[in-house]
Each structure stands twice: as structure tokens, then as C-alpha cells.
Amino acid sequence: MNDVLERPVFEARQLTKVFTKAGKTIEVLDGMELSMKSGEVVGILGASGAGKSTLLHIAGGLDWPSSGTVHYGEKDIFSLSEPELAAFRNKRIGFVFQMHYLLSEFTCLENVMMPGIIAGGEKDQVRERAEVLLKQVGLSQRGDHRPGELSGGEQQRAAVARALVNHPSMVLADEPTGNLDARTAASVQDLFLDLNETHGTTFLVVTHNREMASRFHRRFQLRDGVLHQER
Ligand SMILES: Nc1ncnc2c1ncn2[C@@H]1O[C@H](COP(=O)(O)OP(=O)(O)O)[C@@H](O)[C@H]1O
Ligand SMILES: [Mg+2]
């Protein structure tokens, strides 16, 4: 066995997260563990307030755990300095949220290019990559449009393309279809699975959509601060 291939692309160990609000403490994560291989699509289900967004924020280095570690390959992300972590996040992790967060004053193509430019990429190369991605997500005719001129599904597809521009190790998605009607949601689901099959993109997806999760390689319920695998 090739050791490098067997090493998890992502590993969360013994994560805890305690929030204190108005003198009351809430234990949101309580020794949560997750290990993912490259090319896996994993779903996280759970009740509202179970801590799914908290888990995703910590997995993506947007928030710190109270204790525990997150590794991407060999890299322990919470041992990095703030600027190192910000750079790692930008280059190695793709984010898709329920809201698309596209910048309204930029075109669709410019929005997709943005993380590549921020990462210091050469403009023509970043543009080329962004154009390839727009094609992959079915928006090659929409590059010049502003976000306001796109439908909800197209906006979310553009957000997916933007998440992929720097070839991230993993894409984290928090209820990516939560704002979409059933048919549009299904087309975004199909896009994730297509990207996974065609390019081996690794996804960790929080969703309320059981039908969507049933198509993933593995799915878990987040309950009482830990993950319970579903069959
Ligand atoms: N910054 C914060 N300060 C205090 N409590 C928080 C904070 N963020 C989340 N929480 C609490 O943690 C719990 C989990 O929230 P969240 O991760 O958003 O759940 P989910 O995404 O599963 O709905 C909730 O009880 C929420 O109120
Ligand atoms: Mg949430």
C-alpha cells in the first residue's frame, strides 16, 4: 500500500467547542472525530442548533476549537499563525454557503477569479482556470453577467466554481441548497456529484436534504456533539 495515498486528506480529532453566552455555557462539540479520504463525499445531518455550522467553521479554520486538532494531510491548521491560516484557507479549502456571497459589483467570471487573484495567481492563468470552471458548472455563457442577473441556481453554481479555483484539497458546503427550490437544489446536488466523479473533488456537506445525503459515500448525524454514522 502506498502510504501517501492512504493518508486521510482531512482529519478532525477530539474536537470540542464550548460557547459561553450570558454566563451560560453550551457544549456544541464534545470529542467529535472525522477522517476523510481524498475523493470522498461526506454528508452531515442533524437538528437545527446541533452544531453543524460550528463543525464546518472549525473544519475550515474559520473558527477555533476549544480543544482538539484539525489536520489537512500533515498540516495541523491550528498550529499556524493567523496569517498562515488565512493563506491556507484561501488556497487549500473551498467554501460554499447557503448564501452565495458573490460580490454584486463584479462579473460572474471576476467573482470566480477572486480567490485566485488573492492567492497571488497570475491573472491570465487565473482567468483561464475560471473559464474552465464556469464551463464545468454550466455557466460558460454567463461569465460577463453580474450576480444580480443570474438565477438562484446559477449564483450557487458560480459560488461552487469560485470555491474550486485554487484546486482546494476539500470543499466545505453549509446547506448549499437550502435557499433553492427542489428542482434547482437537485441540479446543484448533481453538480457536486459530477465534480466528484469527474475530478475527484472531496466534499464535506452539511444538508437537511436526506435525499441528497443518501447519494453521498458516507453520512453522519451530529448529535450530542459527536458524529453517528448512518447506514
Ligand atoms: N458565536 C456563538 N456564540 C454563542 N453561541 C453560539 C455561537 N455560534 C453558535 N452558537 C450556538 O451553538 C449551537 C450550534 O449552532 P450551529 O453550529 O449554528 O448549529 P446548526 O448549524 O447545526 O444549526 C447553537 O445553540 C448556537 O446558538
Ligand atoms: Mg447551521
CSV table of C-alpha atoms and ligand atoms in Angstrom, one decimal:
chain,number,residue,atom,x,y,z
A,1,MET,CA,0.0,0.0,0.0
A,2,ASN,CA,1.2,3.5,-0.8
A,3,ASP,CA,1.3,5.3,2.5
A,4,VAL,CA,0.7,8.7,0.9
A,5,LEU,CA,-2.5,7.5,-0.8
A,6,GLU,CA,-3.8,6.0,2.4
A,7,ARG,CA,-3.2,9.1,4.5
A,8,PRO,CA,-6.5,11.0,5.1
A,9,VAL,CA,-6.9,14.3,3.3
A,10,PHE,CA,-8.8,15.6,6.4
A,11,GLU,CA,-8.8,14.5,10.0
A,12,ALA,CA,-10.6,16.1,12.9
A,13,ARG,CA,-9.6,14.6,16.3
A,14,GLN,CA,-11.3,15.0,19.6
A,15,LEU,CA,-12.8,18.4,18.8
A,16,THR,CA,-14.6,20.2,21.5
A,17,LYS,CA,-16.3,23.6,21.2
A,18,VAL,CA,-17.8,25.4,24.2
A,19,PHE,CA,-19.7,28.7,23.7
A,20,THR,CA,-20.4,31.0,26.7
A,21,LYS,CA,-23.4,33.2,26.3
A,22,ALA,CA,-24.9,35.3,29.1
A,23,GLY,CA,-23.0,33.3,31.7
A,24,LYS,CA,-24.3,30.0,30.3
A,25,THR,CA,-22.0,27.5,28.6
A,26,ILE,CA,-23.1,25.4,25.7
A,27,GLU,CA,-21.0,22.4,24.7
A,28,VAL,CA,-21.6,22.2,21.0
A,29,LEU,CA,-18.9,19.7,20.1
A,30,ASP,CA,-17.9,17.1,22.6
A,31,GLY,CA,-15.0,14.9,21.3
A,32,MET,CA,-16.1,14.9,17.7
A,33,GLU,CA,-14.0,12.9,15.2
A,34,LEU,CA,-13.9,12.6,11.4
A,35,SER,CA,-11.4,11.3,9.0
A,36,MET,CA,-11.9,11.7,5.2
A,37,LYS,CA,-10.1,10.2,2.2
A,38,SER,CA,-9.4,12.2,-0.9
A,39,GLY,CA,-12.3,11.9,-3.3
A,40,GLU,CA,-14.9,11.2,-0.7
A,41,VAL,CA,-18.2,13.0,-0.4
A,42,VAL,CA,-19.5,13.0,3.2
A,43,GLY,CA,-22.8,14.4,4.5
A,44,ILE,CA,-23.5,15.9,7.9
A,45,LEU,CA,-27.2,15.8,9.0
A,46,GLY,CA,-28.6,17.0,12.3
A,47,ALA,CA,-31.2,19.1,14.0
A,48,SER,CA,-31.1,22.8,13.9
A,49,GLY,CA,-28.7,24.1,16.6
A,50,ALA,CA,-26.9,20.7,16.7
A,51,GLY,CA,-23.6,22.4,15.8
A,52,LYS,CA,-23.3,21.6,12.1
A,53,SER,CA,-22.2,25.1,11.1
A,54,THR,CA,-19.8,25.3,14.1
A,55,LEU,CA,-18.3,22.0,13.0
A,56,LEU,CA,-17.9,23.2,9.4
A,57,HIS,CA,-16.4,26.6,10.5
A,58,ILE,CA,-13.8,24.8,12.7
A,59,ALA,CA,-13.1,22.2,9.9
A,60,GLY,CA,-12.4,25.1,7.6
A,61,GLY,CA,-10.3,27.1,10.1
A,62,LEU,CA,-12.9,29.9,10.2
A,63,ASP,CA,-13.3,29.4,14.0
A,64,TRP,CA,-11.1,27.8,16.7
A,65,PRO,CA,-12.0,24.7,18.6
A,66,SER,CA,-11.9,24.7,22.5
A,67,SER,CA,-9.7,21.7,22.2
A,68,GLY,CA,-8.7,19.1,19.6
A,69,THR,CA,-6.9,19.2,16.2
A,70,VAL,CA,-7.7,19.5,12.5
A,71,HIS,CA,-5.2,18.2,10.0
A,72,TYR,CA,-5.2,18.6,6.3
A,73,GLY,CA,-2.7,15.9,5.3
A,74,GLU,CA,0.2,16.5,7.6
A,75,LYS,CA,-0.7,20.1,8.3
A,76,ASP,CA,-2.1,20.9,11.8
A,77,ILE,CA,-4.1,24.0,10.8
A,78,PHE,CA,-4.5,25.4,14.4
A,79,SER,CA,-0.7,25.4,14.9
A,80,LEU,CA,-0.5,28.0,12.1
A,81,SER,CA,-0.3,31.7,12.8
A,82,GLU,CA,-3.4,33.8,11.8
A,83,PRO,CA,-1.9,35.0,8.5
A,84,GLU,CA,-0.6,31.5,7.7
A,85,LEU,CA,-4.1,30.1,8.4
A,86,ALA,CA,-5.7,32.7,6.3
A,87,ALA,CA,-3.4,31.9,3.4
A,88,PHE,CA,-4.0,28.1,3.9
A,89,ARG,CA,-7.8,28.6,3.9
A,90,ASN,CA,-7.7,30.7,0.8
A,91,LYS,CA,-5.5,28.2,-1.2
A,92,ARG,CA,-6.5,24.8,0.2
A,93,ILE,CA,-10.1,25.0,1.3
A,94,GLY,CA,-13.2,25.8,-0.8
A,95,PHE,CA,-16.3,27.2,0.9
A,96,VAL,CA,-19.9,27.2,-0.3
A,97,PHE,CA,-22.5,28.6,2.0
A,98,GLN,CA,-26.3,28.8,1.9
A,99,MET,CA,-25.9,32.4,0.7
A,100,HIS,CA,-23.7,32.7,-2.4
A,101,TYR,CA,-21.8,35.8,-1.2
A,102,LEU,CA,-20.9,36.7,-4.7
A,103,LEU,CA,-19.8,40.4,-5.0
A,104,SER,CA,-22.5,42.2,-6.8
A,105,GLU,CA,-20.3,44.8,-8.5
A,106,PHE,CA,-18.1,42.2,-10.2
A,107,THR,CA,-19.0,39.9,-13.1
A,108,CYS,CA,-19.5,36.2,-12.6
A,109,LEU,CA,-16.1,35.5,-14.1
A,110,GLU,CA,-14.4,38.0,-11.9
A,111,ASN,CA,-16.0,36.5,-8.8
A,112,VAL,CA,-14.8,33.1,-9.7
A,113,MET,CA,-11.3,34.5,-10.3
A,114,MET,CA,-11.2,36.4,-7.0
A,115,PRO,CA,-9.6,33.7,-4.7
A,116,GLY,CA,-7.0,33.0,-7.3
A,117,ILE,CA,-6.0,36.7,-7.5
A,118,ILE,CA,-6.0,37.0,-3.7
A,119,ALA,CA,-3.7,33.9,-3.6
A,120,GLY,CA,-1.3,35.8,-5.9
A,121,GLY,CA,-2.0,33.9,-9.1
A,122,GLU,CA,-1.0,35.3,-12.4
A,123,LYS,CA,-4.1,37.0,-13.9
A,124,ASP,CA,-4.2,35.3,-17.3
A,125,GLN,CA,-3.7,31.8,-15.7
A,126,VAL,CA,-6.4,32.5,-13.1
A,127,ARG,CA,-8.8,33.7,-15.8
A,128,GLU,CA,-8.2,30.5,-17.9
A,129,ARG,CA,-8.8,28.4,-14.8
A,130,ALA,CA,-12.0,30.3,-14.0
A,131,GLU,CA,-13.3,29.9,-17.6
A,132,VAL,CA,-12.7,26.2,-17.4
A,133,LEU,CA,-14.6,26.0,-14.1
A,134,LEU,CA,-17.5,28.1,-15.5
A,135,LYS,CA,-17.8,25.6,-18.3
A,136,GLN,CA,-17.8,22.7,-15.8
A,137,VAL,CA,-20.6,24.2,-13.8
A,138,GLY,CA,-22.6,25.0,-16.9
A,139,LEU,CA,-22.1,28.8,-16.9
A,140,SER,CA,-19.8,29.4,-19.8
A,141,GLN,CA,-22.3,31.8,-21.4
A,142,ARG,CA,-22.7,33.7,-18.1
A,143,GLY,CA,-19.2,34.9,-17.4
A,144,ASP,CA,-20.0,38.6,-18.2
A,145,HIS,CA,-23.2,38.7,-16.1
A,146,ARG,CA,-23.3,40.3,-12.7
A,147,PRO,CA,-24.7,38.1,-9.8
A,148,GLY,CA,-28.0,40.0,-9.9
A,149,GLU,CA,-28.5,38.9,-13.5
A,150,LEU,CA,-28.2,35.2,-12.6
A,151,SER,CA,-30.9,32.9,-11.2
A,152,GLY,CA,-30.5,31.4,-7.7
A,153,GLY,CA,-29.2,28.1,-9.0
A,154,GLU,CA,-26.7,29.9,-11.4
A,155,GLN,CA,-25.5,32.0,-8.5
A,156,GLN,CA,-24.8,28.9,-6.4
A,157,ARG,CA,-23.1,27.3,-9.4
A,158,ALA,CA,-20.8,30.3,-9.6
A,159,ALA,CA,-20.1,30.0,-5.9
A,160,VAL,CA,-19.1,26.4,-6.5
A,161,ALA,CA,-16.8,27.4,-9.3
A,162,ARG,CA,-15.3,30.1,-7.1
A,163,ALA,CA,-14.7,27.5,-4.3
A,164,LEU,CA,-12.7,25.4,-6.8
A,165,VAL,CA,-10.5,28.0,-8.4
A,166,ASN,CA,-7.4,27.3,-6.3
A,167,HIS,CA,-7.6,23.5,-6.6
A,168,PRO,CA,-8.6,23.1,-2.9
A,169,SER,CA,-7.9,19.8,-1.0
A,170,MET,CA,-11.5,19.9,0.0
A,171,VAL,CA,-14.8,21.8,-0.4
A,172,LEU,CA,-16.9,22.6,2.7
A,173,ALA,CA,-20.5,23.3,2.0
A,174,ASP,CA,-23.0,24.5,4.6
A,175,GLU,CA,-26.6,23.8,3.4
A,176,PRO,CA,-25.7,24.7,-0.1
A,177,THR,CA,-29.1,24.0,-1.5
A,178,GLY,CA,-31.0,25.5,1.5
A,179,ASN,CA,-32.2,28.6,-0.4
A,180,LEU,CA,-33.1,26.8,-3.6
A,181,ASP,CA,-36.4,25.2,-4.9
A,182,ALA,CA,-36.4,21.5,-5.1
A,183,ARG,CA,-35.6,21.3,-8.8
A,184,THR,CA,-32.7,23.8,-8.7
A,185,ALA,CA,-31.4,22.1,-5.5
A,186,ALA,CA,-31.3,18.8,-7.4
A,187,SER,CA,-29.2,20.3,-10.1
A,188,VAL,CA,-26.7,21.7,-7.6
A,189,GLN,CA,-26.6,18.2,-6.0
A,190,ASP,CA,-25.9,16.7,-9.4
A,191,LEU,CA,-23.1,19.2,-9.9
A,192,PHE,CA,-21.3,18.2,-6.7
A,193,LEU,CA,-21.6,14.5,-7.6
A,194,ASP,CA,-20.4,15.2,-11.2
A,195,LEU,CA,-17.4,17.2,-10.0
A,196,ASN,CA,-16.6,14.4,-7.6
A,197,GLU,CA,-16.9,11.7,-10.2
A,198,THR,CA,-15.0,13.6,-13.0
A,199,HIS,CA,-12.4,15.4,-10.9
A,200,GLY,CA,-12.3,13.5,-7.6
A,201,THR,CA,-13.3,16.7,-5.7
A,202,THR,CA,-13.6,15.9,-2.0
A,203,PHE,CA,-16.8,17.4,-0.3
A,204,LEU,CA,-18.0,17.8,3.2
A,205,VAL,CA,-21.6,18.9,3.0
A,206,VAL,CA,-24.0,19.9,5.7
A,207,THR,CA,-27.5,19.3,4.5
A,208,HIS,CA,-31.1,18.9,5.7
A,209,ASN,CA,-31.8,17.1,2.5
A,210,ARG,CA,-31.8,13.4,3.2
A,211,GLU,CA,-32.3,12.5,-0.5
A,212,MET,CA,-29.1,14.4,-1.3
A,213,ALA,CA,-27.2,12.8,1.6
A,214,SER,CA,-28.3,9.3,0.5
A,215,ARG,CA,-26.3,9.8,-2.6
A,216,PHE,CA,-23.1,10.5,-0.7
A,217,HIS,CA,-20.4,8.0,0.1
A,218,ARG,CA,-21.0,8.3,3.9
A,219,ARG,CA,-23.3,10.4,6.0
A,220,PHE,CA,-23.4,11.2,9.7
A,221,GLN,CA,-25.8,12.6,12.2
A,222,LEU,CA,-24.3,15.3,14.5
A,223,ARG,CA,-26.0,14.6,17.9
A,224,ASP,CA,-24.8,15.4,21.4
A,225,GLY,CA,-21.6,16.9,20.0
A,226,VAL,CA,-20.4,13.7,18.2
A,227,LEU,CA,-21.0,12.1,14.8
A,228,HIS,CA,-23.1,9.0,14.4
A,229,GLN,CA,-22.6,7.2,11.1
A,230,GLU,CA,-25.8,6.3,9.2
A,231,ARG,CA,-26.1,3.2,7.1
B,1,LIG,N1,-20.7,32.6,18.4
B,1,LIG,C1,-21.5,31.9,19.2
B,1,LIG,N2,-21.7,32.3,20.5
B,1,LIG,C2,-22.6,31.6,21.3
B,1,LIG,N3,-23.3,30.5,20.9
B,1,LIG,C3,-23.2,30.1,19.6
B,1,LIG,C4,-22.3,30.8,18.7
B,1,LIG,N4,-22.4,30.2,17.5
B,1,LIG,C5,-23.2,29.2,17.7
B,1,LIG,N5,-23.7,29.1,18.9
B,1,LIG,C6,-24.7,28.1,19.5
B,1,LIG,O1,-24.2,26.8,19.2
B,1,LIG,C7,-25.2,26.0,18.9
B,1,LIG,C8,-24.9,25.3,17.5
B,1,LIG,O2,-25.0,26.3,16.5
B,1,LIG,P1,-24.8,26.0,14.9
B,1,LIG,O3,-23.5,25.4,14.8
B,1,LIG,O4,-25.1,27.2,14.2
B,1,LIG,O5,-25.9,24.9,14.7
B,1,LIG,P2,-26.5,24.3,13.3
B,1,LIG,O6,-25.7,24.8,12.2
B,1,LIG,O7,-26.5,22.8,13.5
B,1,LIG,O8,-27.9,24.7,13.2
B,1,LIG,C9,-26.5,26.8,18.9
B,1,LIG,O9,-27.1,26.5,20.2
B,1,LIG,C10,-26.0,28.2,18.8
B,1,LIG,O10,-26.9,29.1,19.4
B,2,MG,MG,-26.1,25.9,10.5
